[in-house]
Each structure stands twice: as structure tokens, then as C-alpha cells.
Short mmCIF file of C-alpha atoms in Angstrom, two decimals:
data_model
loop_
_atom_site.label_atom_id
_atom_site.label_comp_id
_atom_site.label_asym_id
_atom_site.label_seq_id
_atom_site.Cartn_x
_atom_site.Cartn_y
_atom_site.Cartn_z
CA GLY H 797 6.10 -5.24 -0.89
CA LEU H 798 7.84 -4.15 2.31
CA GLY H 799 5.66 -1.22 3.18
CA TYR H 800 4.06 -0.81 6.58
CA VAL H 801 1.91 -3.94 6.23
CA GLY H 802 4.56 -6.29 4.86
CA LEU H 803 7.38 -5.25 7.14
CA THR H 804 5.41 -5.44 10.38
CA LEU H 805 3.95 -8.85 9.52
CA GLY H 806 7.28 -10.17 8.28
CA LEU H 807 9.07 -9.27 11.48
CA ILE H 808 6.30 -10.60 13.72
CA LEU H 809 6.37 -13.91 11.83
CA SER H 810 10.16 -13.97 12.17
CA ASP H 811 9.81 -13.40 15.90
CA GLU H 812 7.49 -16.41 16.06
CA GLY H 813 10.14 -18.63 14.47
CA PHE H 814 9.23 -18.50 10.77
CA PHE H 815 12.03 -18.00 8.25
CA VAL H 816 10.98 -14.90 6.30
CA THR H 817 12.33 -13.33 3.12
CA GLY H 818 11.09 -9.76 2.82
CA VAL H 819 10.93 -8.74 -0.84
CA ASP H 820 10.82 -5.22 -2.28
CA LEU H 821 12.09 -3.69 -5.53
CA ASP H 822 13.13 -0.46 -3.80
CA SER H 823 16.90 -0.74 -3.40
CA ASP H 824 16.97 1.96 -0.70
CA LYS H 825 14.57 -0.04 1.47
CA ILE H 826 16.56 -3.24 1.06
CA THR H 827 19.85 -1.47 1.85
CA LYS H 828 18.41 0.07 5.02
CA LEU H 829 16.99 -3.26 6.17
CA LYS H 830 20.30 -5.00 5.57
CA ASN H 831 21.86 -2.31 7.76
CA LYS H 832 19.17 -3.04 10.38
CA GLU H 833 17.57 0.36 9.88
CA SER H 834 13.79 0.68 9.77
CA TYR H 835 12.24 3.25 7.39
CA VAL H 836 8.84 2.67 9.02
CA PHE H 837 7.98 4.32 12.33
CA GLU H 838 6.28 1.79 14.57
CA ASN H 839 6.60 1.21 18.29
CA GLY H 840 9.11 -1.59 18.88
CA LEU H 841 9.84 -2.21 15.20
CA GLN H 842 13.46 -1.02 15.19
CA GLU H 843 14.32 -3.28 18.11
CA LEU H 844 12.59 -6.24 16.48
CA LEU H 845 14.42 -5.61 13.21
CA LYS H 846 17.79 -5.64 15.00
CA GLN H 847 16.87 -8.92 16.72
CA GLN H 848 15.63 -10.74 13.61
CA SER H 849 17.73 -9.29 10.77
CA GLY H 850 20.11 -11.94 9.49
CA LYS H 851 18.52 -14.48 11.82
CA ASN H 852 14.95 -15.31 10.74
CA PHE H 853 14.41 -12.23 8.54
CA ILE H 854 16.28 -11.69 5.27
CA PRO H 855 15.57 -8.69 2.97
CA SER H 856 15.86 -9.34 -0.77
CA HIS H 857 15.15 -7.87 -4.22
CA GLU H 858 13.89 -11.21 -5.51
CA ILE H 859 11.08 -13.61 -4.71
CA PRO H 860 12.70 -16.79 -3.38
CA ASP H 861 12.39 -20.02 -5.36
CA ASP H 862 11.96 -22.22 -2.31
CA GLY H 863 9.16 -20.49 -0.42
CA ASP H 864 6.28 -22.40 1.16
CA VAL H 865 4.01 -19.42 1.90
CA TYR H 866 3.88 -16.22 -0.15
CA VAL H 867 2.22 -13.11 1.31
CA ILE H 868 1.13 -10.33 -1.08
CA SER H 869 0.95 -6.89 0.54
CA VAL H 870 1.72 -4.48 -2.32
CA GLY H 871 0.08 -1.07 -2.51
CA THR H 872 -2.99 -0.28 -4.61
CA PRO H 873 -3.00 3.53 -4.83
CA VAL H 874 -6.21 5.35 -5.68
CA VAL H 875 -5.84 7.95 -8.43
CA LYS H 876 -8.26 10.51 -9.86
CA LYS H 877 -7.61 10.37 -13.60
CA SER H 878 -9.82 13.34 -14.46
CA GLU H 879 -11.93 15.96 -12.71
CA ASP H 880 -15.23 14.59 -13.96
CA LYS H 881 -14.61 10.99 -12.91
CA SER H 882 -14.35 9.22 -9.56
CA PRO H 883 -10.94 8.05 -8.29
CA VAL H 884 -9.98 4.54 -9.33
CA PRO H 885 -7.60 2.00 -7.74
CA ILE H 886 -4.42 1.27 -9.68
CA LEU H 887 -3.85 -2.49 -9.74
CA ASP H 888 -0.63 -2.50 -11.80
CA TYR H 889 1.57 -3.50 -8.84
CA ILE H 890 -0.57 -6.44 -7.84
CA LYS H 891 -0.83 -7.61 -11.46
CA GLU H 892 2.95 -7.44 -11.96
CA LEU H 893 3.58 -9.29 -8.72
CA SER H 894 1.04 -11.98 -9.61
CA ILE H 895 2.91 -12.63 -12.85
CA GLU H 896 6.31 -12.83 -11.15
CA LEU H 897 4.96 -14.96 -8.32
CA GLY H 898 3.25 -17.26 -10.80
CA LYS H 899 6.68 -18.07 -12.24
CA LYS H 900 7.87 -19.19 -8.79
CA LEU H 901 4.85 -21.17 -7.57
CA LYS H 902 5.17 -24.87 -6.89
CA PRO H 903 2.59 -27.51 -5.94
CA GLY H 904 1.63 -27.24 -2.28
CA ASN H 905 2.42 -23.53 -1.93
CA LEU H 906 0.09 -21.15 -0.09
CA VAL H 907 -0.57 -17.60 -1.33
CA ILE H 908 -2.05 -15.09 1.14
CA LEU H 909 -3.28 -11.68 -0.01
CA ARG H 910 -3.48 -8.74 2.42
CA SER H 911 -3.64 -5.71 0.11
CA THR H 912 -6.63 -3.38 -0.10
CA VAL H 913 -8.36 -4.26 -3.39
CA PRO H 914 -11.79 -3.87 -4.99
CA THR H 915 -14.03 -6.85 -4.25
CA GLY H 916 -13.46 -9.54 -6.88
CA THR H 917 -9.84 -8.60 -7.64
CA THR H 918 -8.39 -11.77 -6.13
CA ARG H 919 -10.66 -14.15 -8.02
CA ASN H 920 -10.88 -12.25 -11.30
CA ILE H 921 -7.34 -10.89 -11.67
CA VAL H 922 -4.84 -12.46 -9.27
CA ILE H 923 -5.88 -16.12 -9.55
CA PRO H 924 -5.98 -16.19 -13.39
CA LEU H 925 -2.49 -14.63 -13.57
CA LEU H 926 -1.05 -17.02 -10.99
CA GLU H 927 -2.54 -19.98 -12.86
CA GLU H 928 -1.40 -18.77 -16.29
CA TYR H 929 2.20 -18.19 -15.29
CA SER H 930 2.57 -21.22 -13.01
CA GLY H 931 0.66 -23.77 -15.05
CA LEU H 932 -0.95 -24.83 -11.76
CA LYS H 933 -4.60 -24.89 -10.70
CA CYS H 934 -5.61 -22.75 -7.72
CA GLY H 935 -7.38 -24.77 -5.03
CA HIS H 936 -6.00 -28.00 -6.45
CA ASP H 937 -2.25 -27.53 -6.92
CA PHE H 938 -1.78 -24.55 -4.60
CA HIS H 939 -3.74 -22.88 -1.81
CA LEU H 940 -4.91 -19.27 -1.82
CA SER H 941 -6.62 -17.02 0.71
CA PHE H 942 -7.38 -13.42 1.51
CA ALA H 943 -6.48 -12.51 5.09
CA PRO H 944 -6.74 -8.72 5.46
CA GLU H 945 -4.36 -6.57 7.46
CA ARG H 946 -6.38 -4.50 9.95
CA THR H 947 -3.82 -2.86 12.25
CA ALA H 948 -3.58 0.79 13.25
CA GLU H 949 -0.28 2.60 12.85
CA GLY H 950 1.57 2.79 16.14
CA LYS H 951 -0.11 -0.39 17.40
CA ALA H 952 0.70 -2.92 14.68
CA LEU H 953 3.07 -5.22 16.58
CA LYS H 954 0.61 -5.46 19.47
CA GLU H 955 -2.50 -5.78 17.31
CA LEU H 956 -1.05 -8.45 15.00
CA ARG H 957 -0.92 -10.66 18.07
CA GLU H 958 -4.29 -9.62 19.52
CA LEU H 959 -6.80 -8.71 16.81
CA PRO H 960 -8.96 -11.50 15.35
CA GLN H 961 -7.60 -12.59 11.97
CA ILE H 962 -10.17 -12.78 9.17
CA ILE H 963 -9.59 -15.56 6.61
CA GLY H 964 -11.45 -16.18 3.36
CA GLY H 965 -10.15 -18.87 1.02
CA VAL H 966 -10.70 -20.37 -2.39
CA ASN H 967 -11.62 -23.59 -0.56
CA GLU H 968 -11.59 -25.09 2.94
CA ASP H 969 -8.06 -26.45 2.58
CA SER H 970 -6.79 -22.96 1.74
CA VAL H 971 -8.52 -21.49 4.79
CA GLU H 972 -7.06 -24.13 7.09
CA ALA H 973 -3.56 -23.77 5.62
CA THR H 974 -3.77 -20.04 6.34
CA ALA H 975 -5.16 -20.67 9.82
CA ALA H 976 -2.11 -22.84 10.55
CA VAL H 977 0.11 -19.79 9.93
CA PHE H 978 -1.90 -17.17 11.79
CA ARG H 979 -2.75 -19.27 14.83
CA GLU H 980 0.91 -18.86 15.72
CA LEU H 981 0.25 -15.12 16.10
CA THR H 982 -3.27 -14.68 17.42
CA SER H 983 -5.71 -16.84 19.36
CA THR H 984 -8.81 -15.72 17.46
CA LEU H 985 -9.37 -16.71 13.82
CA VAL H 986 -12.57 -15.80 11.97
CA ARG H 987 -13.26 -17.91 8.90
CA VAL H 988 -15.57 -16.15 6.43
CA SER H 989 -17.54 -17.68 3.59
CA SER H 990 -15.46 -16.52 0.63
CA ILE H 991 -12.50 -14.56 -0.69
CA GLU H 992 -14.89 -11.74 -1.54
CA ALA H 993 -16.22 -11.56 2.02
CA ALA H 994 -12.66 -11.12 3.32
CA GLU H 995 -11.95 -8.46 0.68
CA MET H 996 -15.06 -6.59 1.84
CA VAL H 997 -13.91 -6.75 5.48
CA LYS H 998 -10.70 -5.01 4.41
CA LEU H 999 -12.59 -2.28 2.52
CA ILE H 1000 -14.98 -1.66 5.40
CA ASN H 1001 -12.09 -1.41 7.86
#
């Protein structure tokens, strides 16, 4: 999803030399990006979009077939279904994306989650769907980690390069594969003990 989180990270990665396909189902967003117009207000983002659009950053409606690293940053809105019950997170978007991504996964791929989710969502919902629709085994055939986005609006481009990056993975290989990506952005990486620990960092933030 090319909301605030996905777009800022995608363009920063592009600026560091990665070839990035930014995927969103919203046709208006994709059209604007193809016209080098940002729909997100962020200091320096419009200039970065103009520099990287058509160069290292390509907007698209579809998940590419030949990706090496897939970053999930879709929204998980919180909705109050009735007056007498507490609000609950809606995980439909992340479930749908996990199914579609599962169809694209190949051995050796890395999946990085950055969305705000209830603790346990990655292990109990995302991983089973990815495995079911790919026919691959997480931690054996493909890597997976949770590396939460922690930037403040207005400071994202600066903070993506300065804030410590938290990484929790399904195994050590997944953590190190993720570290290899983020060390290109920031000098400080914090490896935590599990996916759930990284999910909790995101919730606390």
C-alpha cells in the first residue's frame, strides 16, 4: 500500500539505489505518481519523487513477479462495531494482500511487514496465508521479518535515515536478510528476539 509509510520508504530506498515498484490498488494514487505528483505532504518528498520517478521508482497496480524483497505496509483501520464493545482492528487488507503476495512468492524472497497489527498477527495470520498460497515454507524457502515504521509525519525522510531500525524475524537468516536492506539507510539496527517483540514495539510507539 502506498500510503504515508509505503511511499516514504519506497522513495528513500529508491534514492539509495534500490529498484522499487510501489504498488497500490487506488488508481488515482498511481496516476498521480506517474505524473510525478505526491498526494502525501512530507518535507522533501515531492522533490524526491520527481528525481526517482521513472528511474528507480515505478508505481504500479500489480505486485511484480520478479521481486526479491516485498514490503507490506497496508493500513489496519480500527473500527468500533457497536457502542457496547471496544474498537477492533480490521485486518481484511493485510489478509487480502497476503493471499495475493503468496501467489507471487518464490524461493529466496524476503517479506518485510511494517503495518500496525495486533501482536501475533504476522505469525498466526500472515505466515499461514503466504505458505498456503505459495506452497513454500516460511523460514526455509523464504525469509520473513517484522521491521516497524516509527517515523513522525513531517520528519519521515530524515528519520528513516537516522532512527534505529527494529528487526524481528522468523529466524536469524530472516533478520540478517532484513538487516542487509536497512543498513543501507540507517547505521543503527536493533535485532529483537521475535516477530512478536517487533510487533509490540510498533504498538507501543
